[in-house]
C-alpha positions as protocol buffer text, in pm:
chain_id: "A"
residue {
  index: 1
  type: UNK
  ca { x: -416 y: 3165 z: 753 }
}
residue {
  index: 2
  type: UNK
  ca { x: -749 y: 2979 z: 804 }
}
residue {
  index: 3
  type: UNK
  ca { x: -761 y: 2733 z: 1092 }
}
residue {
  index: 4
  type: UNK
  ca { x: -745 y: 2364 z: 1013 }
}
residue {
  index: 5
  type: UNK
  ca { x: -1063 y: 2159 z: 1023 }
}
residue {
  index: 6
  type: UNK
  ca { x: -1123 y: 1851 z: 1232 }
}
residue {
  index: 7
  type: UNK
  ca { x: -1128 y: 1547 z: 1005 }
}
residue {
  index: 8
  type: UNK
  ca { x: -1471 y: 1380 z: 980 }
}
residue {
  index: 9
  type: UNK
  ca { x: -1465 y: 1032 z: 823 }
}
residue {
  index: 10
  type: UNK
  ca { x: -1736 y: 929 z: 582 }
}
residue {
  index: 11
  type: UNK
  ca { x: -1822 y: 637 z: 810 }
}
residue {
  index: 12
  type: UNK
  ca { x: -1801 y: 760 z: 1165 }
}
residue {
  index: 13
  type: UNK
  ca { x: -1787 y: 528 z: 1465 }
}
residue {
  index: 14
  type: UNK
  ca { x: -1832 y: 622 z: 1827 }
}
residue {
  index: 15
  type: UNK
  ca { x: -1514 y: 744 z: 1990 }
}
residue {
  index: 16
  type: UNK
  ca { x: -1359 y: 781 z: 1644 }
}
residue {
  index: 17
  type: UNK
  ca { x: -1116 y: 1060 z: 1728 }
}
residue {
  index: 18
  type: UNK
  ca { x: -970 y: 864 z: 2016 }
}
residue {
  index: 19
  type: UNK
  ca { x: -837 y: 630 z: 1747 }
}
residue {
  index: 20
  type: UNK
  ca { x: -513 y: 667 z: 1558 }
}
residue {
  index: 21
  type: UNK
  ca { x: -577 y: 799 z: 1209 }
}
residue {
  index: 22
  type: UNK
  ca { x: -392 y: 632 z: 921 }
}
residue {
  index: 23
  type: UNK
  ca { x: -420 y: 831 z: 598 }
}
residue {
  index: 24
  type: UNK
  ca { x: -316 y: 646 z: 281 }
}
residue {
  index: 25
  type: UNK
  ca { x: -241 y: 790 z: -62 }
}
residue {
  index: 26
  type: UNK
  ca { x: -191 y: 528 z: -333 }
}
residue {
  index: 27
  type: UNK
  ca { x: -67 y: 514 z: -689 }
}
residue {
  index: 28
  type: UNK
  ca { x: -349 y: 283 z: -795 }
}
residue {
  index: 29
  type: UNK
  ca { x: -710 y: 397 z: -789 }
}
residue {
  index: 30
  type: UNK
  ca { x: -893 y: 69 z: -722 }
}
residue {
  index: 31
  type: UNK
  ca { x: -687 y: -230 z: -608 }
}
residue {
  index: 32
  type: UNK
  ca { x: -507 y: -65 z: -318 }
}
residue {
  index: 33
  type: UNK
  ca { x: -810 y: 134 z: -203 }
}
residue {
  index: 34
  type: UNK
  ca { x: -1036 y: -170 z: -183 }
}
residue {
  index: 35
  type: UNK
  ca { x: -763 y: -381 z: -22 }
}
residue {
  index: 36
  type: UNK
  ca { x: -695 y: -140 z: 265 }
}
residue {
  index: 37
  type: UNK
  ca { x: -1060 y: -50 z: 326 }
}
residue {
  index: 38
  type: UNK
  ca { x: -1157 y: -417 z: 338 }
}
residue {
  index: 39
  type: UNK
  ca { x: -858 y: -502 z: 556 }
}
residue {
  index: 40
  type: UNK
  ca { x: -981 y: -255 z: 820 }
}
residue {
  index: 41
  type: UNK
  ca { x: -1346 y: -363 z: 791 }
}
residue {
  index: 42
  type: UNK
  ca { x: -1534 y: -556 z: 1064 }
}
residue {
  index: 43
  type: UNK
  ca { x: -1518 y: -868 z: 848 }
}
residue {
  index: 44
  type: UNK
  ca { x: -1142 y: -887 z: 882 }
}
residue {
  index: 45
  type: UNK
  ca { x: -925 y: -671 z: 1105 }
}
residue {
  index: 46
  type: UNK
  ca { x: -1144 y: -389 z: 1234 }
}
residue {
  index: 47
  type: UNK
  ca { x: -952 y: -220 z: 1515 }
}
residue {
  index: 48
  type: UNK
  ca { x: -1142 y: 46 z: 1716 }
}
residue {
  index: 49
  type: UNK
  ca { x: -808 y: 205 z: 1801 }
}
residue {
  index: 50
  type: UNK
  ca { x: -727 y: 265 z: 1434 }
}
residue {
  index: 51
  type: UNK
  ca { x: -923 y: 445 z: 1162 }
}
residue {
  index: 52
  type: UNK
  ca { x: -795 y: 435 z: 805 }
}
residue {
  index: 53
  type: UNK
  ca { x: -883 y: 669 z: 521 }
}
residue {
  index: 54
  type: UNK
  ca { x: -767 y: 606 z: 164 }
}
residue {
  index: 55
  type: UNK
  ca { x: -753 y: 937 z: -20 }
}
residue {
  index: 56
  type: UNK
  ca { x: -944 y: 954 z: -347 }
}
residue {
  index: 57
  type: UNK
  ca { x: -763 y: 1091 z: -651 }
}
residue {
  index: 58
  type: UNK
  ca { x: -974 y: 1335 z: -849 }
}
residue {
  index: 59
  type: UNK
  ca { x: -756 y: 1304 z: -1162 }
}
residue {
  index: 60
  type: UNK
  ca { x: -578 y: 1023 z: -1346 }
}
residue {
  index: 61
  type: UNK
  ca { x: -238 y: 1166 z: -1251 }
}
residue {
  index: 62
  type: UNK
  ca { x: -53 y: 891 z: -1063 }
}
residue {
  index: 63
  type: UNK
  ca { x: 309 y: 1003 z: -1047 }
}
residue {
  index: 64
  type: UNK
  ca { x: 472 y: 1002 z: -702 }
}
residue {
  index: 65
  type: UNK
  ca { x: 476 y: 1382 z: -711 }
}
residue {
  index: 66
  type: UNK
  ca { x: 97 y: 1387 z: -747 }
}
residue {
  index: 67
  type: UNK
  ca { x: 49 y: 1122 z: -478 }
}
residue {
  index: 68
  type: UNK
  ca { x: 256 y: 1309 z: -222 }
}
residue {
  index: 69
  type: UNK
  ca { x: 56 y: 1625 z: -297 }
}
residue {
  index: 70
  type: UNK
  ca { x: -257 y: 1443 z: -180 }
}
residue {
  index: 71
  type: UNK
  ca { x: -95 y: 1396 z: 159 }
}
residue {
  index: 72
  type: UNK
  ca { x: 27 y: 1756 z: 161 }
}
residue {
  index: 73
  type: UNK
  ca { x: -325 y: 1882 z: 94 }
}
residue {
  index: 74
  type: UNK
  ca { x: -475 y: 1665 z: 365 }
}
residue {
  index: 75
  type: UNK
  ca { x: -216 y: 1776 z: 618 }
}
residue {
  index: 76
  type: UNK
  ca { x: -283 y: 2141 z: 537 }
}
residue {
  index: 77
  type: UNK
  ca { x: -659 y: 2107 z: 570 }
}
residue {
  index: 78
  type: UNK
  ca { x: -700 y: 1895 z: 881 }
}
residue {
  index: 79
  type: UNK
  ca { x: -571 y: 1887 z: 1236 }
}
residue {
  index: 80
  type: UNK
  ca { x: -370 y: 1575 z: 1309 }
}
residue {
  index: 81
  type: UNK
  ca { x: -265 y: 1427 z: 1639 }
}
residue {
  index: 82
  type: UNK
  ca { x: 96 y: 1336 z: 1703 }
}
residue {
  index: 83
  type: UNK
  ca { x: 24 y: 965 z: 1675 }
}
residue {
  index: 84
  type: UNK
  ca { x: -159 y: 991 z: 1340 }
}
residue {
  index: 85
  type: UNK
  ca { x: 20 y: 856 z: 1032 }
}
residue {
  index: 86
  type: UNK
  ca { x: 30 y: 956 z: 666 }
}
residue {
  index: 87
  type: UNK
  ca { x: 136 y: 683 z: 424 }
}
residue {
  index: 88
  type: UNK
  ca { x: 236 y: 687 z: 59 }
}
residue {
  index: 89
  type: UNK
  ca { x: 193 y: 355 z: -128 }
}
residue {
  index: 90
  type: UNK
  ca { x: 364 y: 334 z: -467 }
}
residue {
  index: 91
  type: UNK
  ca { x: 515 y: 83 z: -710 }
}
residue {
  index: 92
  type: UNK
  ca { x: 874 y: 77 z: -822 }
}
residue {
  index: 93
  type: UNK
  ca { x: 828 y: -57 z: -1174 }
}
residue {
  index: 94
  type: UNK
  ca { x: 721 y: 273 z: -1329 }
}
residue {
  index: 95
  type: UNK
  ca { x: 971 y: 505 z: -1162 }
}
residue {
  index: 96
  type: UNK
  ca { x: 1350 y: 518 z: -1166 }
}
residue {
  index: 97
  type: UNK
  ca { x: 1581 y: 529 z: -866 }
}
residue {
  index: 98
  type: UNK
  ca { x: 1631 y: 905 z: -900 }
}
residue {
  index: 99
  type: UNK
  ca { x: 1258 y: 979 z: -873 }
}
residue {
  index: 100
  type: UNK
  ca { x: 1215 y: 735 z: -585 }
}
residue {
  index: 101
  type: UNK
  ca { x: 1512 y: 885 z: -404 }
}
residue {
  index: 102
  type: UNK
  ca { x: 1361 y: 1232 z: -432 }
}
residue {
  index: 103
  type: UNK
  ca { x: 1023 y: 1112 z: -306 }
}
residue {
  index: 104
  type: UNK
  ca { x: 1181 y: 918 z: -20 }
}
residue {
  index: 105
  type: UNK
  ca { x: 1370 y: 1230 z: 85 }
}
residue {
  index: 106
  type: UNK
  ca { x: 1051 y: 1436 z: 80 }
}
residue {
  index: 107
  type: UNK
  ca { x: 867 y: 1174 z: 284 }
}
residue {
  index: 108
  type: UNK
  ca { x: 1138 y: 1176 z: 547 }
}
residue {
  index: 109
  type: UNK
  ca { x: 1136 y: 1555 z: 566 }
}
residue {
  index: 110
  type: UNK
  ca { x: 757 y: 1567 z: 597 }
}
residue {
  index: 111
  type: UNK
  ca { x: 740 y: 1269 z: 834 }
}
residue {
  index: 112
  type: UNK
  ca { x: 535 y: 1062 z: 592 }
}
residue {
  index: 113
  type: UNK
  ca { x: 568 y: 685 z: 582 }
}
residue {
  index: 114
  type: UNK
  ca { x: 663 y: 524 z: 249 }
}
residue {
  index: 115
  type: UNK
  ca { x: 558 y: 174 z: 138 }
}
residue {
  index: 116
  type: UNK
  ca { x: 715 y: 80 z: -195 }
}
residue {
  index: 117
  type: UNK
  ca { x: 652 y: -251 z: -371 }
}
residue {
  index: 118
  type: UNK
  ca { x: 918 y: -385 z: -604 }
}
residue {
  index: 119
  type: UNK
  ca { x: 801 y: -418 z: -872 }
}
residue {
  index: 120
  type: UNK
  ca { x: 430 y: -359 z: -795 }
}
residue {
  index: 121
  type: UNK
  ca { x: 145 y: -398 z: -547 }
}
residue {
  index: 122
  type: UNK
  ca { x: 52 y: -728 z: -711 }
}
residue {
  index: 123
  type: UNK
  ca { x: 370 y: -875 z: -562 }
}
residue {
  index: 124
  type: UNK
  ca { x: 229 y: -795 z: -218 }
}
residue {
  index: 125
  type: UNK
  ca { x: -95 y: -972 z: -313 }
}
residue {
  index: 126
  type: UNK
  ca { x: 94 y: -1277 z: -439 }
}
residue {
  index: 127
  type: UNK
  ca { x: 269 y: -1310 z: -103 }
}
residue {
  index: 128
  type: UNK
  ca { x: -69 y: -1382 z: 58 }
}
residue {
  index: 129
  type: UNK
  ca { x: -122 y: -1698 z: -143 }
}
residue {
  index: 130
  type: UNK
  ca { x: 219 y: -1831 z: -242 }
}
residue {
  index: 131
  type: UNK
  ca { x: 576 y: -1827 z: -120 }
}
residue {
  index: 132
  type: UNK
  ca { x: 837 y: -1693 z: -360 }
}
residue {
  index: 133
  type: UNK
  ca { x: 1051 y: -1989 z: -252 }
}
residue {
  index: 134
  type: UNK
  ca { x: 826 y: -2202 z: -472 }
}
residue {
  index: 135
  type: UNK
  ca { x: 955 y: -2029 z: -787 }
}
residue {
  index: 136
  type: UNK
  ca { x: 1273 y: -2078 z: -986 }
}
residue {
  index: 137
  type: UNK
  ca { x: 1528 y: -1799 z: -1017 }
}
residue {
  index: 138
  type: UNK
  ca { x: 1424 y: -1752 z: -1379 }
}
residue {
  index: 139
  type: UNK
  ca { x: 1061 y: -1704 z: -1275 }
}
residue {
  index: 140
  type: UNK
  ca { x: 1161 y: -1455 z: -1004 }
}
residue {
  index: 141
  type: UNK
  ca { x: 1354 y: -1256 z: -1262 }
}
residue {
  index: 142
  type: UNK
  ca { x: 1042 y: -1244 z: -1478 }
}
residue {
  index: 143
  type: UNK
  ca { x: 848 y: -1112 z: -1179 }
}
residue {
  index: 144
  type: UNK
  ca { x: 1097 y: -833 z: -1115 }
}
residue {
  index: 145
  type: UNK
  ca { x: 1082 y: -736 z: -1484 }
}
residue {
  index: 146
  type: UNK
  ca { x: 702 y: -762 z: -1468 }
}
residue {
  index: 147
  type: UNK
  ca { x: 659 y: -717 z: -1841 }
}
residue {
  index: 148
  type: UNK
  ca { x: 310 y: -639 z: -1965 }
}
residue {
  index: 149
  type: UNK
  ca { x: 172 y: -873 z: -2232 }
}
residue {
  index: 150
  type: UNK
  ca { x: -183 y: -844 z: -2366 }
}
residue {
  index: 151
  type: UNK
  ca { x: -281 y: -582 z: -2107 }
}
residue {
  index: 152
  type: UNK
  ca { x: -166 y: -786 z: -1807 }
}
residue {
  index: 153
  type: UNK
  ca { x: 167 y: -776 z: -1629 }
}
residue {
  index: 154
  type: UNK
  ca { x: 355 y: -1093 z: -1540 }
}
residue {
  index: 155
  type: UNK
  ca { x: 242 y: -1069 z: -1177 }
}
residue {
  index: 156
  type: UNK
  ca { x: -119 y: -1011 z: -1277 }
}
residue {
  index: 157
  type: UNK
  ca { x: -100 y: -1319 z: -1500 }
}
residue {
  index: 158
  type: UNK
  ca { x: 40 y: -1519 z: -1208 }
}
residue {
  index: 159
  type: UNK
  ca { x: -251 y: -1417 z: -986 }
}
residue {
  index: 160
  type: UNK
  ca { x: -494 y: -1524 z: -1259 }
}
residue {
  index: 161
  type: UNK
  ca { x: -310 y: -1855 z: -1292 }
}
residue {
  index: 162
  type: UNK
  ca { x: -338 y: -1930 z: -920 }
}
residue {
  index: 163
  type: UNK
  ca { x: -683 y: -1787 z: -847 }
}
residue {
  index: 164
  type: UNK
  ca { x: -859 y: -1849 z: -1177 }
}
residue {
  index: 165
  type: UNK
  ca { x: -939 y: -1480 z: -1214 }
}
residue {
  index: 166
  type: UNK
  ca { x: -814 y: -1142 z: -1096 }
}
residue {
  index: 167
  type: UNK
  ca { x: -983 y: -809 z: -1161 }
}
residue {
  index: 168
  type: UNK
  ca { x: -759 y: -525 z: -1048 }
}
residue {
  index: 169
  type: UNK
  ca { x: -1044 y: -277 z: -1090 }
}
residue {
  index: 170
  type: UNK
  ca { x: -1259 y: -468 z: -842 }
}
residue {
  index: 171
  type: UNK
  ca { x: -1043 y: -727 z: -665 }
}
residue {
  index: 172
  type: UNK
  ca { x: -1201 y: -1002 z: -458 }
}
residue {
  index: 173
  type: UNK
  ca { x: -1012 y: -930 z: -137 }
}
residue {
  index: 174
  type: UNK
  ca { x: -1150 y: -1243 z: 30 }
}
residue {
  index: 175
  type: UNK
  ca { x: -889 y: -1430 z: -175 }
}
residue {
  index: 176
  type: UNK
  ca { x: -612 y: -1245 z: 10 }
}
residue {
  index: 177
  type: UNK
  ca { x: -713 y: -1093 z: 342 }
}
residue {
  index: 178
  type: UNK
  ca { x: -752 y: -1417 z: 542 }
}
residue {
  index: 179
  type: UNK
  ca { x: -380 y: -1468 z: 479 }
}
residue {
  index: 180
  type: UNK
  ca { x: -245 y: -1120 z: 556 }
}
residue {
  index: 181
  type: UNK
  ca { x: -41 y: -1249 z: 851 }
}
residue {
  index: 182
  type: UNK
  ca { x: 133 y: -1493 z: 617 }
}
residue {
  index: 183
  type: UNK
  ca { x: 199 y: -1214 z: 366 }
}
residue {
  index: 184
  type: UNK
  ca { x: 348 y: -996 z: 641 }
}
residue {
  index: 185
  type: UNK
  ca { x: 584 y: -1274 z: 749 }
}
residue {
  index: 186
  type: UNK
  ca { x: 687 y: -1350 z: 391 }
}
residue {
  index: 187
  type: UNK
  ca { x: 748 y: -984 z: 305 }
}
residue {
  index: 188
  type: UNK
  ca { x: 945 y: -926 z: 624 }
}
residue {
  index: 189
  type: UNK
  ca { x: 1154 y: -1233 z: 550 }
}
residue {
  index: 190
  type: UNK
  ca { x: 1249 y: -1089 z: 212 }
}
residue {
  index: 191
  type: UNK
  ca { x: 1329 y: -745 z: 353 }
}
residue {
  index: 192
  type: UNK
  ca { x: 1699 y: -811 z: 400 }
}
residue {
  index: 193
  type: UNK
  ca { x: 1794 y: -442 z: 377 }
}
residue {
  index: 194
  type: UNK
  ca { x: 1536 y: -271 z: 602 }
}
residue {
  index: 195
  type: UNK
  ca { x: 1749 y: 42 z: 635 }
}
residue {
  index: 196
  type: UNK
  ca { x: 1726 y: 105 z: 261 }
}
residue {
  index: 197
  type: UNK
  ca { x: 1439 y: 336 z: 175 }
}
residue {
  index: 198
  type: UNK
  ca { x: 1269 y: 83 z: -54 }
}
residue {
  index: 199
  type: UNK
  ca { x: 1314 y: -287 z: -140 }
}
residue {
  index: 200
  type: UNK
  ca { x: 1621 y: -324 z: -360 }
}
residue {
  index: 201
  type: UNK
  ca { x: 1507 y: -666 z: -482 }
}
residue {
  index: 202
  type: UNK
  ca { x: 1174 y: -845 z: -521 }
}
residue {
  index: 203
  type: UNK
  ca { x: 968 y: -742 z: -220 }
}
residue {
  index: 204
  type: UNK
  ca { x: 716 y: -505 z: -65 }
}
residue {
  index: 205
  type: UNK
  ca { x: 718 y: -268 z: 231 }
}
residue {
  index: 206
  type: UNK
  ca { x: 337 y: -273 z: 242 }
}
residue {
  index: 207
  type: UNK
  ca { x: 376 y: -521 z: 527 }
}
residue {
  index: 208
  type: UNK
  ca { x: 475 y: -233 z: 754 }
}
residue {
  index: 209
  type: UNK
  ca { x: 148 y: -53 z: 681 }
}
residue {
  index: 210
  type: UNK
  ca { x: -56 y: -372 z: 715 }
}
residue {
  index: 211
  type: UNK
  ca { x: 98 y: -434 z: 1057 }
}
residue {
  index: 212
  type: UNK
  ca { x: -3 y: -88 z: 1173 }
}
residue {
  index: 213
  type: UNK
  ca { x: -359 y: -126 z: 1046 }
}
residue {
  index: 214
  type: UNK
  ca { x: -420 y: -457 z: 1222 }
}
residue {
  index: 215
  type: UNK
  ca { x: -210 y: -347 z: 1521 }
}
residue {
  index: 216
  type: UNK
  ca { x: -6 y: -663 z: 1503 }
}
């Protein structure tokens, strides 16, 4: 068996390998990648003790099985320290409980961290700029259903309504990242069943990953 390589980031800083490495595999190809890379940038929450790397998908396949394979491949190829972390970031709205249960079991066995948003990553973004307490129960039910109309989901439409525009292919993260601490507190407040492997109601476990990145 060939020996594993030492991971070399595309943007290397001095003392890089003394930092904890957080490897992230995401269901989305643009929104999540830009969000996490900008979050860890010097403009916002650059932490010399943490280096993040968002894995690039080479195909359009976005099922949880394909996402977890990205982490598997990285783990096989590179040497990791005991304090390094591998994270899987996925949405709940496209996958049933049975599929999520299987993926959650695999993550536990492989010691991967799992951050599921219910219904989608856009819920996590919304928590930066508005409290869900401001919505009626009927509106919250529409969010959890997150029906797509005219190429936008309900949550995407809500972001457009509040911000004036929202481009998920190239999101303006400056609209969200200054408020990440607020989003963390709001998401944690909604996480009333933290022992469950994913949010069973409207919520997002991305706050756990965000906390680790900014070392809060």
